[in-house]
CSV table of C-alpha atoms in Angstrom, one decimal:
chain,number,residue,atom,x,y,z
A,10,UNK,CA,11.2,9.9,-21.2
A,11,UNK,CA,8.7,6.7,-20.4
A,12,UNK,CA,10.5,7.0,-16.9
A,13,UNK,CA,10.4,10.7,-16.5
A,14,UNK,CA,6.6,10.4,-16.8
A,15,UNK,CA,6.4,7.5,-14.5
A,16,UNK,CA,8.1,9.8,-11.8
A,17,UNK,CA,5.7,12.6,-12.5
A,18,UNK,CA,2.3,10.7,-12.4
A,19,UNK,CA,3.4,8.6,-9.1
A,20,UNK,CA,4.5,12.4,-7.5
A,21,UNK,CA,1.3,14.0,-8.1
A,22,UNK,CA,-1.0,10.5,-7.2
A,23,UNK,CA,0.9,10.5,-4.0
A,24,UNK,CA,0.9,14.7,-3.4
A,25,UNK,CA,4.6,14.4,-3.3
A,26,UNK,CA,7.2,16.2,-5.0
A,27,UNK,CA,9.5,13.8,-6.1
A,28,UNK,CA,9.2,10.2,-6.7
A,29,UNK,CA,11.8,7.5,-8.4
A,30,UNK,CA,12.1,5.0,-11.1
A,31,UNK,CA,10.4,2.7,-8.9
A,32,UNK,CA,11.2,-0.2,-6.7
A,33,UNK,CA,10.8,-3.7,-6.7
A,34,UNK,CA,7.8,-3.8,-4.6
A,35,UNK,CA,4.9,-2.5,-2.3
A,36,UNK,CA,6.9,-4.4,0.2
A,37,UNK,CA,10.2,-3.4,-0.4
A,38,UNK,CA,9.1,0.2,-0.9
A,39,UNK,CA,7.8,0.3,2.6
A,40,UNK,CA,10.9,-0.9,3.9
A,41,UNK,CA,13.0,1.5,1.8
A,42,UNK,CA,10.7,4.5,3.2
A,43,UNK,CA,11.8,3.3,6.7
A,44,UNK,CA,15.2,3.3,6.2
A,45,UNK,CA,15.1,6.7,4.6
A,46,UNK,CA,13.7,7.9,8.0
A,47,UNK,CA,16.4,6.0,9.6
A,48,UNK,CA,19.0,7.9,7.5
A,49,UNK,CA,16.9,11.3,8.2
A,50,UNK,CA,16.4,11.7,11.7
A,51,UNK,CA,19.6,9.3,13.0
A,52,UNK,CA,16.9,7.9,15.3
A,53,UNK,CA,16.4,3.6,15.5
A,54,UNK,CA,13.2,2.9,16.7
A,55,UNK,CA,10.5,2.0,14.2
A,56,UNK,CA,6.8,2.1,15.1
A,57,UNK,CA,4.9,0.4,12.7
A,58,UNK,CA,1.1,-0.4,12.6
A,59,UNK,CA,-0.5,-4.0,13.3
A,60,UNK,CA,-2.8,-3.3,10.2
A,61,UNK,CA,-0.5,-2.8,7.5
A,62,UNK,CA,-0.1,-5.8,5.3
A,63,UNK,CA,1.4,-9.0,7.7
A,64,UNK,CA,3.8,-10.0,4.8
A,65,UNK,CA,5.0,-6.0,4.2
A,66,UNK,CA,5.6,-6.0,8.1
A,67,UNK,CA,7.6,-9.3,8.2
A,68,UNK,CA,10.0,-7.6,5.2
A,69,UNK,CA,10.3,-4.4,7.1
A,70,UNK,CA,11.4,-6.5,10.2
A,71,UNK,CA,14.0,-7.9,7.5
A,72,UNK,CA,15.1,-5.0,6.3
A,73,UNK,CA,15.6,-3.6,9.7
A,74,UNK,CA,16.8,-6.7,12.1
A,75,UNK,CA,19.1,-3.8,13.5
A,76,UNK,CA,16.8,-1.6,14.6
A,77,UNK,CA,14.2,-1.7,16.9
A,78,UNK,CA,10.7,-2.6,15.4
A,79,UNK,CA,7.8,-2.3,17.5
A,80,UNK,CA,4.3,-2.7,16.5
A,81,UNK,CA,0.8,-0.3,17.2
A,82,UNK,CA,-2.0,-2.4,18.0
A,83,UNK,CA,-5.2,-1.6,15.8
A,84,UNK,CA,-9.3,-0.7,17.1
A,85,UNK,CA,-11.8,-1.5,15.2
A,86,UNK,CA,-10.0,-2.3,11.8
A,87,UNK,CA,-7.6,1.0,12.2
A,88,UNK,CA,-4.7,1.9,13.9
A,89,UNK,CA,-4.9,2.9,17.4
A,90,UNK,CA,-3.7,6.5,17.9
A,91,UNK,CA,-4.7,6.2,21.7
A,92,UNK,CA,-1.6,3.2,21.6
A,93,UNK,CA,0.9,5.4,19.4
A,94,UNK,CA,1.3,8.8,21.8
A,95,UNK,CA,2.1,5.6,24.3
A,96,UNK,CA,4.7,4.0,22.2
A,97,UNK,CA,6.1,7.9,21.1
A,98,UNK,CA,9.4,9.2,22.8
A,99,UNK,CA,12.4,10.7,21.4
A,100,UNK,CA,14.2,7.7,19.7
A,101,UNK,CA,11.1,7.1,17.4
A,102,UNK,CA,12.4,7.8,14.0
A,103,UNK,CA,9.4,7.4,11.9
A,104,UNK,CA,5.7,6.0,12.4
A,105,UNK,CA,4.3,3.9,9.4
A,106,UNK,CA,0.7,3.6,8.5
A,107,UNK,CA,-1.1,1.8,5.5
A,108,UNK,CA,-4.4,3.6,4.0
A,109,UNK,CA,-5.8,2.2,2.8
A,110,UNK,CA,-4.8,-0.5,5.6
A,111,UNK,CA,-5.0,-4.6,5.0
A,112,UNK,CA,-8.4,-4.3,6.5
A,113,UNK,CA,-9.4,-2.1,3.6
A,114,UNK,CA,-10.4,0.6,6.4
A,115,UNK,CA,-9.4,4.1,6.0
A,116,UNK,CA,-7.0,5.9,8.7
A,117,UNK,CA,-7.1,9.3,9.6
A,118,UNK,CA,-3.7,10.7,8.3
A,119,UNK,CA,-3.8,13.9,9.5
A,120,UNK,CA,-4.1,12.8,13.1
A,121,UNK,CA,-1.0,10.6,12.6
A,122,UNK,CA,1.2,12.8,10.8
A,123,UNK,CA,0.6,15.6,13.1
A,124,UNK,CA,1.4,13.6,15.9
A,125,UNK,CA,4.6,11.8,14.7
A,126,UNK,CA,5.5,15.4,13.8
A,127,UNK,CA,5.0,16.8,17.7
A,128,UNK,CA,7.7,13.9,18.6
A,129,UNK,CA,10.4,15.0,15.6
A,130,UNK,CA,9.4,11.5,13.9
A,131,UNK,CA,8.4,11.2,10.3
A,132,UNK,CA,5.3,9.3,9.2
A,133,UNK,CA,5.8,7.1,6.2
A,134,UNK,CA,2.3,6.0,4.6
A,135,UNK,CA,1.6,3.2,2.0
A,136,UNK,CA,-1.2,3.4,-0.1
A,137,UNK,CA,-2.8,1.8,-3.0
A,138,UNK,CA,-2.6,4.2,-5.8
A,139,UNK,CA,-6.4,3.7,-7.4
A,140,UNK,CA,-7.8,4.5,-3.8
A,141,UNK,CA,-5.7,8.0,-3.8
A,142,UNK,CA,-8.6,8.6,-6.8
A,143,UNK,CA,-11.1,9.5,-4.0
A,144,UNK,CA,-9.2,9.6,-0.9
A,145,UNK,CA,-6.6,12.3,-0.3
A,146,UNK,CA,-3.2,11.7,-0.9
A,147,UNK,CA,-0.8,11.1,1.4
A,148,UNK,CA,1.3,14.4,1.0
A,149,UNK,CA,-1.9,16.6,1.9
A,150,UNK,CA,-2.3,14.7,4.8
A,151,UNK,CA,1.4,15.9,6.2
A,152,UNK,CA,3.0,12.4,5.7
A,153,UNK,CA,6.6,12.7,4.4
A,154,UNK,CA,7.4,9.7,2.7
A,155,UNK,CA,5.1,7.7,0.3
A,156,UNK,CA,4.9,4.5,-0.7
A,157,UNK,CA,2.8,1.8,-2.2
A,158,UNK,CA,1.9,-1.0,-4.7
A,159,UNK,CA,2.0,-0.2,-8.3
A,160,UNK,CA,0.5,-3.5,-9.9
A,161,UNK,CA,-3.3,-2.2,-9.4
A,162,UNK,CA,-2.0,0.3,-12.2
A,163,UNK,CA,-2.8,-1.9,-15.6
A,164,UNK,CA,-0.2,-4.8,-14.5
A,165,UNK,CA,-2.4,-7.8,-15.0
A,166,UNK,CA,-1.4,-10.4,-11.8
A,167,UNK,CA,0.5,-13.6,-13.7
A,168,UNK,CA,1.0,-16.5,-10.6
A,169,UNK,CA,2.6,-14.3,-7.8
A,170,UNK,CA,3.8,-11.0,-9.9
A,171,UNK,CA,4.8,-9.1,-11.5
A,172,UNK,CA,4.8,-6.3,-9.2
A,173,UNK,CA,6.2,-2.3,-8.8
A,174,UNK,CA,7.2,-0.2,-6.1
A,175,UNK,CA,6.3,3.1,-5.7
A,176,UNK,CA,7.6,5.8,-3.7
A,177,UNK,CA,7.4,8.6,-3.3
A,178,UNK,CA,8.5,11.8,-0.7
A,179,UNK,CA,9.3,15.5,-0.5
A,180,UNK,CA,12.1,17.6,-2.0
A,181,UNK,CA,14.0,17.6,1.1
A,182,UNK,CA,15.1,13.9,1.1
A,183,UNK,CA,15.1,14.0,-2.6
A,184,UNK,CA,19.6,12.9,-2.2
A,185,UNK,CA,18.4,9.8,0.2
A,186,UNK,CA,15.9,8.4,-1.9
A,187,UNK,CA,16.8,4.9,-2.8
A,188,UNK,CA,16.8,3.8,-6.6
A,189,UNK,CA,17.2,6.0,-9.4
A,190,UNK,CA,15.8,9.4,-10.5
A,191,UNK,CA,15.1,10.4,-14.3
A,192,UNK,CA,15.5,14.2,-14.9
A,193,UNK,CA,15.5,16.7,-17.9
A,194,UNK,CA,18.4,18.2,-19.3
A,195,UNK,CA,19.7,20.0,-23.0
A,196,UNK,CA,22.2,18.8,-24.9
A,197,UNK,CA,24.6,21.0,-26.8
A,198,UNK,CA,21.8,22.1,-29.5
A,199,UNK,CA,19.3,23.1,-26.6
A,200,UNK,CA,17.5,20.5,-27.5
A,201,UNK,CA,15.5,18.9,-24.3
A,202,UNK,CA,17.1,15.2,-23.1
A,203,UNK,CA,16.1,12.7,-20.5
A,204,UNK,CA,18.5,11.1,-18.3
A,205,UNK,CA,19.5,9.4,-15.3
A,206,UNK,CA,20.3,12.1,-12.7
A,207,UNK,CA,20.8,10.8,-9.8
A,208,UNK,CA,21.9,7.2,-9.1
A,209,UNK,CA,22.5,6.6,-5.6
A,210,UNK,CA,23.6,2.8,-5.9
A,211,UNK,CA,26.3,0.8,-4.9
A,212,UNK,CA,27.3,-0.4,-8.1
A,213,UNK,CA,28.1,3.2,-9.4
A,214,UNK,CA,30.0,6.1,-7.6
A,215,UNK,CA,28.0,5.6,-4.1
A,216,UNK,CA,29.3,2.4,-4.0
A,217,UNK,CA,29.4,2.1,0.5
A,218,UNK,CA,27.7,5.3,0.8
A,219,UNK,CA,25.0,4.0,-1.4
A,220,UNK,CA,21.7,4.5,-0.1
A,221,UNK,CA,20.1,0.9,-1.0
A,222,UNK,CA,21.6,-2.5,-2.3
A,223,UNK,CA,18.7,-2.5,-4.9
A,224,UNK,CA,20.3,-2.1,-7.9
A,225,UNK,CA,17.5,-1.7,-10.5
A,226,UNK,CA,13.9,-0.5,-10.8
A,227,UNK,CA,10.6,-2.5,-12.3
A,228,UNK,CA,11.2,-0.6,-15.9
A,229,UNK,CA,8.7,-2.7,-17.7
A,230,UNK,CA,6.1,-2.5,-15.1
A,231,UNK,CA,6.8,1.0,-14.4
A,232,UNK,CA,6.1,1.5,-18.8
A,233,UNK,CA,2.8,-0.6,-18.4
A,234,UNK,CA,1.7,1.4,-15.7
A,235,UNK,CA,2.8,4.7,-17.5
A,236,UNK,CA,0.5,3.6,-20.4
A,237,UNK,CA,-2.4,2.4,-17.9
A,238,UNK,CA,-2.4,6.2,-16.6
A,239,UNK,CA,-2.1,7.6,-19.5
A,240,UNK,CA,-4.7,6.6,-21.1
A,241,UNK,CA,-7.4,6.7,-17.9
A,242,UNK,CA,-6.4,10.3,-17.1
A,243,UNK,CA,-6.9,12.0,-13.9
A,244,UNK,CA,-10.7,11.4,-14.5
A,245,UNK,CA,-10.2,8.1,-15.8
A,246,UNK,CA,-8.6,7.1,-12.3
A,247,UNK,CA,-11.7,8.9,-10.2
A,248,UNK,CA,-13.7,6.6,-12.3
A,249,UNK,CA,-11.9,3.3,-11.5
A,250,UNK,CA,-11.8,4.4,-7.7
A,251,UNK,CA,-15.2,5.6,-7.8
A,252,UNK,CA,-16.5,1.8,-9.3
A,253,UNK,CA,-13.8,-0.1,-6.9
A,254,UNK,CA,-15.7,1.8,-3.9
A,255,UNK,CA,-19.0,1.3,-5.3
A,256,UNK,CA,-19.0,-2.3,-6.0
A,257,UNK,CA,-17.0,-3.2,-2.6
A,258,UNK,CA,-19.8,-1.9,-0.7
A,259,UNK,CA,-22.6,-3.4,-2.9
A,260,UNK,CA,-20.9,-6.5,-2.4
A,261,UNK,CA,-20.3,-6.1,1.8
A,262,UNK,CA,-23.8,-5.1,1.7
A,263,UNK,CA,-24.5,-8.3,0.5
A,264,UNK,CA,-22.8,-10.4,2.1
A,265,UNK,CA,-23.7,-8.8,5.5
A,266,UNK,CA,-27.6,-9.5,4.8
A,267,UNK,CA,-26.7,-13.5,4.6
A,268,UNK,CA,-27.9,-15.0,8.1
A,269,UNK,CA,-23.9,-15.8,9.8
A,270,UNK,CA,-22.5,-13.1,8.0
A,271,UNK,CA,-21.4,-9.4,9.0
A,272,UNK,CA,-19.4,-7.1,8.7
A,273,UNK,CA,-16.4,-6.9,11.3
A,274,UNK,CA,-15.4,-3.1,12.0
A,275,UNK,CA,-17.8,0.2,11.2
A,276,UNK,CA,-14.9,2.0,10.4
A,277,UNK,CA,-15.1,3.5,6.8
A,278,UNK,CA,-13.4,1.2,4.0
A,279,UNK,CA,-12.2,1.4,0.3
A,280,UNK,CA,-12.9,-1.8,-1.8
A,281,UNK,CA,-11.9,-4.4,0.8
A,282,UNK,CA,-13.8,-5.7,3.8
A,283,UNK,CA,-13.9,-8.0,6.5
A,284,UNK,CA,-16.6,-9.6,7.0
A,285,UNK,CA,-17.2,-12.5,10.5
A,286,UNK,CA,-18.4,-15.9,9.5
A,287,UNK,CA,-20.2,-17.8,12.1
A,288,UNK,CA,-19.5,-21.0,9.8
A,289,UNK,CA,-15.8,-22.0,9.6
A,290,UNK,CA,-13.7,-19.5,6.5
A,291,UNK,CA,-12.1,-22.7,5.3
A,292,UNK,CA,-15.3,-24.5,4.7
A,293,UNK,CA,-17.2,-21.2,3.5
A,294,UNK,CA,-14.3,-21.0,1.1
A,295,UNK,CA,-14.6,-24.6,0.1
A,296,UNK,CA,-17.6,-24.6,-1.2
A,297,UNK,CA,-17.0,-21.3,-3.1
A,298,UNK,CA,-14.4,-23.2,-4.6
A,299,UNK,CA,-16.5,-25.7,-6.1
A,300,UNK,CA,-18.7,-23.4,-7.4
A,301,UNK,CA,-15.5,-21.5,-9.2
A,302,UNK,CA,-15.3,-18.3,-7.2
A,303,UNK,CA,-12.1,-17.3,-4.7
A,304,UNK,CA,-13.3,-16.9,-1.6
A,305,UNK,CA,-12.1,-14.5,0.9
A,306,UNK,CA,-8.5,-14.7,2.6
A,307,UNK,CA,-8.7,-16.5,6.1
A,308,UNK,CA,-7.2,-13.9,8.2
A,309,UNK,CA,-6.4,-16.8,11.0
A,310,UNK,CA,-2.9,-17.6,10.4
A,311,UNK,CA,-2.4,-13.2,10.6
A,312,UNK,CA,-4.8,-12.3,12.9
A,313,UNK,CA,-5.5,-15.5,15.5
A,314,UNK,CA,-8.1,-13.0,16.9
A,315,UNK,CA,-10.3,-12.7,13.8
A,316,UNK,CA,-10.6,-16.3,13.2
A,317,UNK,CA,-13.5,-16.0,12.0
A,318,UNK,CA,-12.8,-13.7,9.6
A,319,UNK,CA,-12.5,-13.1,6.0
A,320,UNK,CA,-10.9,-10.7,3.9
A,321,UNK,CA,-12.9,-9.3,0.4
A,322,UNK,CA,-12.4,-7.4,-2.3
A,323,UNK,CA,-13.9,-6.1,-5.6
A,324,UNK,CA,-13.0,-4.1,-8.2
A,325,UNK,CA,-13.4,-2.6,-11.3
A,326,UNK,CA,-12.8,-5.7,-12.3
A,327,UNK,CA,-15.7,-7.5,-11.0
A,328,UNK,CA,-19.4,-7.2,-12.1
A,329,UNK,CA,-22.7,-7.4,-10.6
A,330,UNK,CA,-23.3,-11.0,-11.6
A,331,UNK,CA,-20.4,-12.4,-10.0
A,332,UNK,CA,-21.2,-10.8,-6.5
A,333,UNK,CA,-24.3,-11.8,-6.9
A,334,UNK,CA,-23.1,-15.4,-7.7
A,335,UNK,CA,-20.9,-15.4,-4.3
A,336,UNK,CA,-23.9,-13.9,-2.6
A,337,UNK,CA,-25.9,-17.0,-3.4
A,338,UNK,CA,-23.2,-19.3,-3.0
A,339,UNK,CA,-22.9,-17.9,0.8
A,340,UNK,CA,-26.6,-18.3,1.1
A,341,UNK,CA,-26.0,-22.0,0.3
A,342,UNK,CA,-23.2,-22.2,2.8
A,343,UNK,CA,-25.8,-20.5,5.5
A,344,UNK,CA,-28.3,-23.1,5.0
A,345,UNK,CA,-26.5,-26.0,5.0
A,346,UNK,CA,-25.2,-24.6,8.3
């Protein structure tokens, strides 16, 4: 039933109709979608944007050493759609966008769905679930496939996990999904029953014809996040996003008023930012260490062209006085040049 429940609140975050079990990861879910598109359109070319997470992109390129993988370049902290009609033709199976993206910037699904559509492709979207709180999800903006990071959902981060994958897409590809799907039934007495219906995996009857090798979902994660949801409500979650968004840009705000500080792209952005630093990231971030706070990433060893750059976020998590404690701490960094 716990799973049943997971299913539904992932499907409607999402604006999907059907979601599963869950997956191992944001990562692996991203790579899953793809191959789902794979298995939709019989097409092998993947075009995947240059601002979704480096470390999702390196697993999708894993997952799908067959195929061909190429990457759309980004503008100003979002993917370039001038750069995606040029990469479009009729071997593209699906197109795959983050929105949020790594950046934190906000892309403009619509545009991209409608145009993967016009070329027979399918656009594939992953998202971080507390953003879908204010943004719209990814079903109303005509993607087809879902997919995302459940851990931002009550799943408190314990050295390097744990972590969930959600996906999600519609009705349609409901019989390619990877993973496991919970459904409702009646048993003899008409009394209502929750079971596995649909287990597409090669250790049961699938076995070859199996539509993923990953043979179990994040059940504890996927309960914890159940609970999480629960209890915030679809309210509850406009609340969280609403503070997330709010205390990001109180924070870039901030931050971009220090003297060697500003913000990189004037795109529009959740609760992560990039902000240029005209004093190296690793020794901005090595003083921040000594004062206890985690500095941004260093989006060098990514991004060679943003160098200079570093990666924030805040969330509901964070309070005034700690930004404000970076803030200073940046100020010290400025002055001591």
């Amino acid at each position: 039933q716990a799973t049943f429940e997971f299913q539904t609140m992932v499907a409607e975050i999402y604006g999907m109709d059907v979601a599963n079990a869950s997956l191992y990861d944001g990562a692996s879910a991203l790579a899953e979608g793809i191959l789902l598109a794979i298995r939709e359109t019989g097409r092998n070319k993947i075009l995947i944007s240059a601002a979704i997470h480096p470390e999702y992109r390196q697993v999708v390129r894993t997952y799908c050493k067959n195929f061909e993988v190429v990457e759309i370049p980004y503008a100003d902290g979002v993917t370039s759609l001038r750069d995606l009609e040029k990469y479009l033709d009729e071997t593209v199976a699906c197109v795959a966008i983050q929105n949020p993206n790594f950046f934190g910037s906000v892309e403009e699904g619509q545009k991209f769905s409608d145009t993967a559509h016009a070329n027979g492709a399918l656009l594939i979207t992953s998202s971080n679930p507390v953003a879908l709180g204010l943004l719209a999800p990814p079903g109303d903006c005509g993607a087809d496939i879902a997919t995302g990071e459940g851990q931002p959902l009550g799943v408190a981060l314990n050295f390097g996990g744990p972590y969930l994958g959600l996906i999600a897409c519609k009705e349609k590809f409901l019989r390619k999904m990877p993973g496991r799907i919970c459904g409702i039934t009646k048993d003899v007495e008409g009394r209502r029953g929750y079971v596995l219906t649909l287990q597409t995996r090669e250790q049961h009857i699938r076995r070859e014809k199996a539509t993923s090798n990953i043979c179990t979902n994040e059940a504890l994660m996927a309960l914890a996040a159940t609970v999480h949801l629960s209890l915030l409500g679809p309210e509850g979650l406009k609340e969280v996003a609403s503070l997330c968004f709010q205390k990001a840009h109180y924070a870039a705000e901030q931050i971009a008023s220090v003297p060697g500080f500003s913000l990189a792209f004037p795109t529009p952005y959740f609760n992560e930012f990039v902000v240029r630093s005209k004093i190296a990231p690793a020794k901005v971030n090595a003083h921040l260490r000594k004062n206890k706070i985690i500095g941004g990433l260093e989006l060098k060893p990514y991004y060679p062209e943003l160098a200079d750059g570093l990666l924030f976020c805040a969330t509901e998590m964070n309070s005034k006085a700690q930004m404000d404690s970076l803030v200073q701490s940046l100020k010290e960094v400025s002055l001591a040049g």
